[in-house]
Coordinates of N, CA and C in Angstrom, one line a residue:
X283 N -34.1 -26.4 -169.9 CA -34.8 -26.2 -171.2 C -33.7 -25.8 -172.2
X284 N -33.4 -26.2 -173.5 CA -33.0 -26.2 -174.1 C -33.3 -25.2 -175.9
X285 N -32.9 -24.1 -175.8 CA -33.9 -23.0 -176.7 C -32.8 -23.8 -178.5
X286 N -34.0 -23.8 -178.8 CA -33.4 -23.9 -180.5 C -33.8 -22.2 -181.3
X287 N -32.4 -21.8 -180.8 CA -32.3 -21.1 -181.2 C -32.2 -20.5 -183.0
X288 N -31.7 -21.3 -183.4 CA -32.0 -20.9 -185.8 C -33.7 -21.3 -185.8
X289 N -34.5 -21.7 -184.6 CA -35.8 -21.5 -184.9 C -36.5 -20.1 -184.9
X290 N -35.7 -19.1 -184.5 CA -36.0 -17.8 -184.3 C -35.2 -17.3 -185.4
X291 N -35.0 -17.3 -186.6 CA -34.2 -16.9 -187.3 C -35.1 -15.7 -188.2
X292 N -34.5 -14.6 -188.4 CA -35.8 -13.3 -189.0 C -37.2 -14.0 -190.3
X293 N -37.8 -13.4 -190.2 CA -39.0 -13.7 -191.2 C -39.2 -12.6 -191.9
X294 N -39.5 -12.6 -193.1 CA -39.7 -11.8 -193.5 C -40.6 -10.8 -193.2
X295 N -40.5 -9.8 -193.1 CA -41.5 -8.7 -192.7 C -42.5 -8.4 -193.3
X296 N -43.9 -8.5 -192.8 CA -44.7 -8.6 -193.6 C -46.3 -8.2 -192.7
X297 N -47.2 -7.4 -193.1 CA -48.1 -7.5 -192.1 C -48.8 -8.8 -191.5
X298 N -48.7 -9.4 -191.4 CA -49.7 -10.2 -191.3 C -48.0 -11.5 -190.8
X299 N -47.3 -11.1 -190.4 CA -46.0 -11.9 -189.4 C -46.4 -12.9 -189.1
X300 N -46.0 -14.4 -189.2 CA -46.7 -15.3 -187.9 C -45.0 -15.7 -187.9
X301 N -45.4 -16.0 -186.3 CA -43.8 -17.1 -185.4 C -44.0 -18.6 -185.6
X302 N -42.9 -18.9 -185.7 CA -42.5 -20.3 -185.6 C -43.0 -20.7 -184.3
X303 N -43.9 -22.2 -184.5 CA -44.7 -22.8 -183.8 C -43.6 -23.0 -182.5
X304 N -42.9 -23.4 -183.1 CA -42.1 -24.2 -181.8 C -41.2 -23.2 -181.3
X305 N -40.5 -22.2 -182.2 CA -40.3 -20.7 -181.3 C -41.1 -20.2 -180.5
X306 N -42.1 -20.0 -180.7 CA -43.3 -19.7 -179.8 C -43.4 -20.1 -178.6
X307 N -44.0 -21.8 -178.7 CA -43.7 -22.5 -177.4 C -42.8 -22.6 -176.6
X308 N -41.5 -22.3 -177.2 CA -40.5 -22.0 -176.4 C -40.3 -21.0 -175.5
X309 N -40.8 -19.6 -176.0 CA -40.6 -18.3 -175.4 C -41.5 -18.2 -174.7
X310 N -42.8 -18.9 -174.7 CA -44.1 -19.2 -173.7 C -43.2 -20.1 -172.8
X311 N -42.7 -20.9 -172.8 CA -42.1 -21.6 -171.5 C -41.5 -20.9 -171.0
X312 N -40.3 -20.2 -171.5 CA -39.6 -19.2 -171.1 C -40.3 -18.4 -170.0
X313 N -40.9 -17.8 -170.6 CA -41.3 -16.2 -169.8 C -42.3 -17.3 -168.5
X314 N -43.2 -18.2 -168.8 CA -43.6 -19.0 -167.3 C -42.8 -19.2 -166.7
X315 N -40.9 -19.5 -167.1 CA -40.6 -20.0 -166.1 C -40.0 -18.8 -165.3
X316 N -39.9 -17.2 -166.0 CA -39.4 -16.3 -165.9 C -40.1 -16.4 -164.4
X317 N -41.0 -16.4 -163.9 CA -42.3 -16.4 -163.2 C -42.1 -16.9 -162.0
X318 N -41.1 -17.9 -161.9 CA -40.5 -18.7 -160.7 C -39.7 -18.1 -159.6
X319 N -40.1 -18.6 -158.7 CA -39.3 -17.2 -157.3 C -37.7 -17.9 -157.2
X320 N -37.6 -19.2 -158.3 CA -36.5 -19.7 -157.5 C -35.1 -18.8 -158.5
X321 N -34.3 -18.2 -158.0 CA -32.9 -17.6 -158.4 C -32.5 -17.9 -159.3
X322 N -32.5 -19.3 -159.1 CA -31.2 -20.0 -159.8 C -31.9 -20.3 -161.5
X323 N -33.3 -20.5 -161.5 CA -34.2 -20.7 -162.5 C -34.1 -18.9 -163.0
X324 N -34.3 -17.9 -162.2 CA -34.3 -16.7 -163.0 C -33.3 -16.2 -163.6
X325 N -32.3 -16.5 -162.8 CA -30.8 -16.4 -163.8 C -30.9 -17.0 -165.1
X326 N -30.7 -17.7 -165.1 CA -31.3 -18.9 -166.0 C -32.2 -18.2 -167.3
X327 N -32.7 -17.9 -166.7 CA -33.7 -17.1 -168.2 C -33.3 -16.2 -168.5
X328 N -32.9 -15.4 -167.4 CA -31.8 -14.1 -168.0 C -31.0 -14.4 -169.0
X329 N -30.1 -15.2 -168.2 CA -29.2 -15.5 -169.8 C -29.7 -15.9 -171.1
X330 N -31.0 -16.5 -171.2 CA -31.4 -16.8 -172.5 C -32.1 -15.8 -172.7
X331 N -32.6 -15.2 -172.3 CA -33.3 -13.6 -172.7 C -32.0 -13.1 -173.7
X332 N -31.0 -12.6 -172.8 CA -29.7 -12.0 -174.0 C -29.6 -12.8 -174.8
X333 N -29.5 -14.3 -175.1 CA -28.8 -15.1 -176.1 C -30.4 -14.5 -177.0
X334 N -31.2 -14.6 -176.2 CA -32.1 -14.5 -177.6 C -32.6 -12.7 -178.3
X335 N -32.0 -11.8 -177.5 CA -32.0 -10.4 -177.9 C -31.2 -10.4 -179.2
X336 N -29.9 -11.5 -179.5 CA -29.4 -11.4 -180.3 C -30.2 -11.1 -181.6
X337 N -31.8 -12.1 -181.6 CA -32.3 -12.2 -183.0 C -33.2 -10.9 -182.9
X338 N -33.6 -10.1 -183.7 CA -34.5 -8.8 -183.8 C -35.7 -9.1 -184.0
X339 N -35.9 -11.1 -184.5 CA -37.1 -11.7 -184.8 C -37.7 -11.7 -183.0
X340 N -37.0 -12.0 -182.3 CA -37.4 -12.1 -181.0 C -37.9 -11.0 -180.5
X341 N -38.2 -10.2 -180.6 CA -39.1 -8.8 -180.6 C -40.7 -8.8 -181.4
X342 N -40.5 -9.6 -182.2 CA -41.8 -10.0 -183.0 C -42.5 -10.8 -182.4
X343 N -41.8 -12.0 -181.7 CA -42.3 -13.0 -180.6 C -43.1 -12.3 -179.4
X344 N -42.8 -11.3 -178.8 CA -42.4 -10.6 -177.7 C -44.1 -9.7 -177.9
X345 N -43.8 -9.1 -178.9 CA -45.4 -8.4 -179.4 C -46.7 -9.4 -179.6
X346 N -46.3 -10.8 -180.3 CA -47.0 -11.5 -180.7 C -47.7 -12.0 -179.3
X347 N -47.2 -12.2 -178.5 CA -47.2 -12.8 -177.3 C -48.2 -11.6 -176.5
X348 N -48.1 -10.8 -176.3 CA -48.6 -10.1 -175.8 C -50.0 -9.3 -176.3
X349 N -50.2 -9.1 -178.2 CA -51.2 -9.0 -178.5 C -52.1 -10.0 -179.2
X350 N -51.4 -10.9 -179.6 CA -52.2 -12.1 -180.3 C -52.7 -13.5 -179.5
X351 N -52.5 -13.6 -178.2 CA -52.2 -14.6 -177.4 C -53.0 -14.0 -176.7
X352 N -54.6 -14.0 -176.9 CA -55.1 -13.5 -175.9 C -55.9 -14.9 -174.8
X353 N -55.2 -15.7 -175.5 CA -56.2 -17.2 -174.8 C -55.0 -17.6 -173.3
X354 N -53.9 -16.9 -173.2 CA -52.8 -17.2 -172.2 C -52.8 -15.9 -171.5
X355 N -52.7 -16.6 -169.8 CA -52.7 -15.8 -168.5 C -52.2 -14.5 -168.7
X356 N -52.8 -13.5 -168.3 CA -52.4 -11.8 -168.4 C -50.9 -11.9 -168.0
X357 N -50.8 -12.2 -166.6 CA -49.5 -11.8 -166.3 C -48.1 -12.5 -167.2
X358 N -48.4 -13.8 -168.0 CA -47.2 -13.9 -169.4 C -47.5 -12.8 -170.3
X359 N -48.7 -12.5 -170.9 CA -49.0 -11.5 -172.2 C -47.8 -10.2 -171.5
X360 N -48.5 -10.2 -170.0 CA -47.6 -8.2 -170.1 C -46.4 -8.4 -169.8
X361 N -45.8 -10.0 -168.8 CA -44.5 -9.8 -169.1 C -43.6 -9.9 -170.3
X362 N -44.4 -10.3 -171.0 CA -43.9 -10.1 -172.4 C -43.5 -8.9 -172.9
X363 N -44.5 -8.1 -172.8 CA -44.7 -7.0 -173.0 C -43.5 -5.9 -172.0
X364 N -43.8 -5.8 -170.9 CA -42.4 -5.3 -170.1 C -41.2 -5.9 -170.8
X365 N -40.8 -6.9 -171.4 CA -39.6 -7.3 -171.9 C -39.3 -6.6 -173.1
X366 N -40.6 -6.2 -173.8 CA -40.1 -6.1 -175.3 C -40.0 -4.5 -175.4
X367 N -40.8 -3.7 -173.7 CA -40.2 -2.4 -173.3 C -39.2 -2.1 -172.7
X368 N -38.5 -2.8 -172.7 CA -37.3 -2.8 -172.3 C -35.8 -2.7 -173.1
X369 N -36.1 -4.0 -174.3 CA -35.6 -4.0 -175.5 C -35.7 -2.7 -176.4
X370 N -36.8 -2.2 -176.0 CA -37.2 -0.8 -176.9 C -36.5 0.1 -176.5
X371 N -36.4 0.5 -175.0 CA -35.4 1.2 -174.7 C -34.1 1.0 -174.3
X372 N -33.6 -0.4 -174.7 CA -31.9 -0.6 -174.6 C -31.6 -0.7 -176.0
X373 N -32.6 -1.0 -177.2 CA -31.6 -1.9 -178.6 C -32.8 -0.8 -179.8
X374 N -33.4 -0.1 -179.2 CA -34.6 0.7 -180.5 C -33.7 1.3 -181.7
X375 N -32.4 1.3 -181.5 CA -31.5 2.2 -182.4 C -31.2 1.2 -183.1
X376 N -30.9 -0.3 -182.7 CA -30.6 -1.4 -183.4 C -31.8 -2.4 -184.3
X377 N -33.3 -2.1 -183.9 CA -34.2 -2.8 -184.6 C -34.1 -2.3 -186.2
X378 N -34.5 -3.4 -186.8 CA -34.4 -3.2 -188.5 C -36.4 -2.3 -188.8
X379 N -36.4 -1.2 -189.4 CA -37.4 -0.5 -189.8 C -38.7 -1.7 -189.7
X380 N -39.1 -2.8 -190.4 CA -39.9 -3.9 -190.3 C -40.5 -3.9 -188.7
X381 N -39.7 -4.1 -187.6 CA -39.3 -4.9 -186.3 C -40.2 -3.6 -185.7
X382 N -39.8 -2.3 -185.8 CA -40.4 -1.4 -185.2 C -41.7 -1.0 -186.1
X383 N -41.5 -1.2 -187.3 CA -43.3 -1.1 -187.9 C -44.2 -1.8 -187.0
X384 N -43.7 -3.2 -186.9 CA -45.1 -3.9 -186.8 C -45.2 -3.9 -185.3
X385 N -44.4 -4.2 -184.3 CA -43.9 -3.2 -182.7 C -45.5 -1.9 -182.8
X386 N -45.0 -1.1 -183.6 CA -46.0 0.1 -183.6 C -47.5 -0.3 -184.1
X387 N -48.0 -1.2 -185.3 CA -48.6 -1.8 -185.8 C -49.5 -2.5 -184.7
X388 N -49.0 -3.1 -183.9 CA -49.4 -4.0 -183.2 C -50.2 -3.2 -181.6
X389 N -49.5 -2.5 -181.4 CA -49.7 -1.5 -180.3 C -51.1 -0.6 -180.4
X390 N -50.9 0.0 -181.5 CA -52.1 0.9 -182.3 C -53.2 -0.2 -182.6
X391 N -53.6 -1.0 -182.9 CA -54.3 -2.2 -183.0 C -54.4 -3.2 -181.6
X392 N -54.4 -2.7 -180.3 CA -54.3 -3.7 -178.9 C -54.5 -2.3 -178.3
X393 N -54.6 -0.9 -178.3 CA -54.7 -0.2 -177.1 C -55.8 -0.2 -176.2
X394 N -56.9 -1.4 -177.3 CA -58.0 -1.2 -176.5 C -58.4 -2.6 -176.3
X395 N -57.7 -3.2 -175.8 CA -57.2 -4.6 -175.3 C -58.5 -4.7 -174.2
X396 N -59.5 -5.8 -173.9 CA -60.4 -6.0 -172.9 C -59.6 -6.0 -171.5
X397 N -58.7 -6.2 -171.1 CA -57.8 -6.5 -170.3 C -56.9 -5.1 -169.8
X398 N -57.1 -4.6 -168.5 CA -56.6 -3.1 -168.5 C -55.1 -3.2 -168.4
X399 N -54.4 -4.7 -167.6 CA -53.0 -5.0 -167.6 C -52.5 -4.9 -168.7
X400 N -53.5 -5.6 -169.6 CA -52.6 -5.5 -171.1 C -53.1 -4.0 -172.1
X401 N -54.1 -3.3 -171.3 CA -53.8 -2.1 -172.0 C -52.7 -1.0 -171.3
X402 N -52.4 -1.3 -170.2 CA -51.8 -0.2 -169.3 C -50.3 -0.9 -170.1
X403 N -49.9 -2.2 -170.1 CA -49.0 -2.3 -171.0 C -48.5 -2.0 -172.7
X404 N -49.5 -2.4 -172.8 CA -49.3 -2.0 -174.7 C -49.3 -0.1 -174.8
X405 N -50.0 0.9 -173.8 CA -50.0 1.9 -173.5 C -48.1 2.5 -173.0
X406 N -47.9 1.4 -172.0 CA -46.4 2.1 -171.9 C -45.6 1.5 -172.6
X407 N -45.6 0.6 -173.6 CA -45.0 0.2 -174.8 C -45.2 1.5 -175.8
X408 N -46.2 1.7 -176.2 CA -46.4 2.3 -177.5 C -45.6 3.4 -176.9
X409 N -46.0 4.3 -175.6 CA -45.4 5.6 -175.4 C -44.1 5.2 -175.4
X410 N -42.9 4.3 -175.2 CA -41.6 4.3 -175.1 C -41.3 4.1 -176.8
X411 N -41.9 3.6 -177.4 CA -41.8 3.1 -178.8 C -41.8 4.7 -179.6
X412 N -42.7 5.4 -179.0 CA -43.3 7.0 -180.0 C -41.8 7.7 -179.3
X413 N -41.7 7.7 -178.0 CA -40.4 8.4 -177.5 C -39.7 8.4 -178.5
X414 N -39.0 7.2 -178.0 CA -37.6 6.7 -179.0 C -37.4 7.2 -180.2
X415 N -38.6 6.9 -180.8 CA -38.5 7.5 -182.3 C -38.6 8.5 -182.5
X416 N -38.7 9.6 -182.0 CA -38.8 11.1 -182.1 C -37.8 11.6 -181.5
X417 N -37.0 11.0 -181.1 CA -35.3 11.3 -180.3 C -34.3 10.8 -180.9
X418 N -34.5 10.1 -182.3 CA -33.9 9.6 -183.5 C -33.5 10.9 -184.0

């Protein structure tokens, strides 16, 4: 799979955020294929995971996915969500003010997600998100 990556290029910050259609579908392939037991396929995403940490928009994706996508399988939404807890606690000093607004925005608006995986997730999202920032 082949990521077009200037499709992920920042968007202006804004409440109401939407991702690039075909960015989207991308990072939904991605993370299904993340899902695959085979090695050589997870390596594989690994690396495009980092190629795509590069953009800060990819954090937007990452939330989007997890709270707005509620019509796609639990286990993509929270690994989404595990990824973009993770980013929070390797790159939180590097997100631009916007990236963590709506991160927080998003979280506070999903804690009461019908779905206990995706609340037990958006729950240890928001707590690493409140951490971080109070250790600033």
């Amino acid at each position: 799979m082949f990521f077009l990556l200037e499709s992920l290029q920042p968007h202006k910050m804004e409440c109401q955020w939407k991702p690039d259609e075909q960015g989207l579908q991308q990072i939904l392939q991605l993370l299904k294929e993340s899902q695959s037991p085979d090695t050589s396929t997870q390596r594989s995403v690994q690396q495009k995971l980092e190629q795509l940490n590069q953009y800060p928009d990819f954090n937007n994706y990452l939330i989007f996915v997890l709270t707005k996508l509620k019509t796609e399988d639990e286990a993509t939404r929270s690994l989404s969500g595990l990824i973009l807890k993770n980013n929070v606690k390797a790159h939180y000093q590097n997100f631009p003010n916007g990236v963590s607004d709506f991160i927080k925005n998003e979280c506070l608006q999903n804690i009461g997600d019908s779905s206990p995986l995706i609340r037990a997730t958006v729950g240890d999202l928001a707590l690493s998100h409140v951490s971080l920032s109070l250790s600033l």
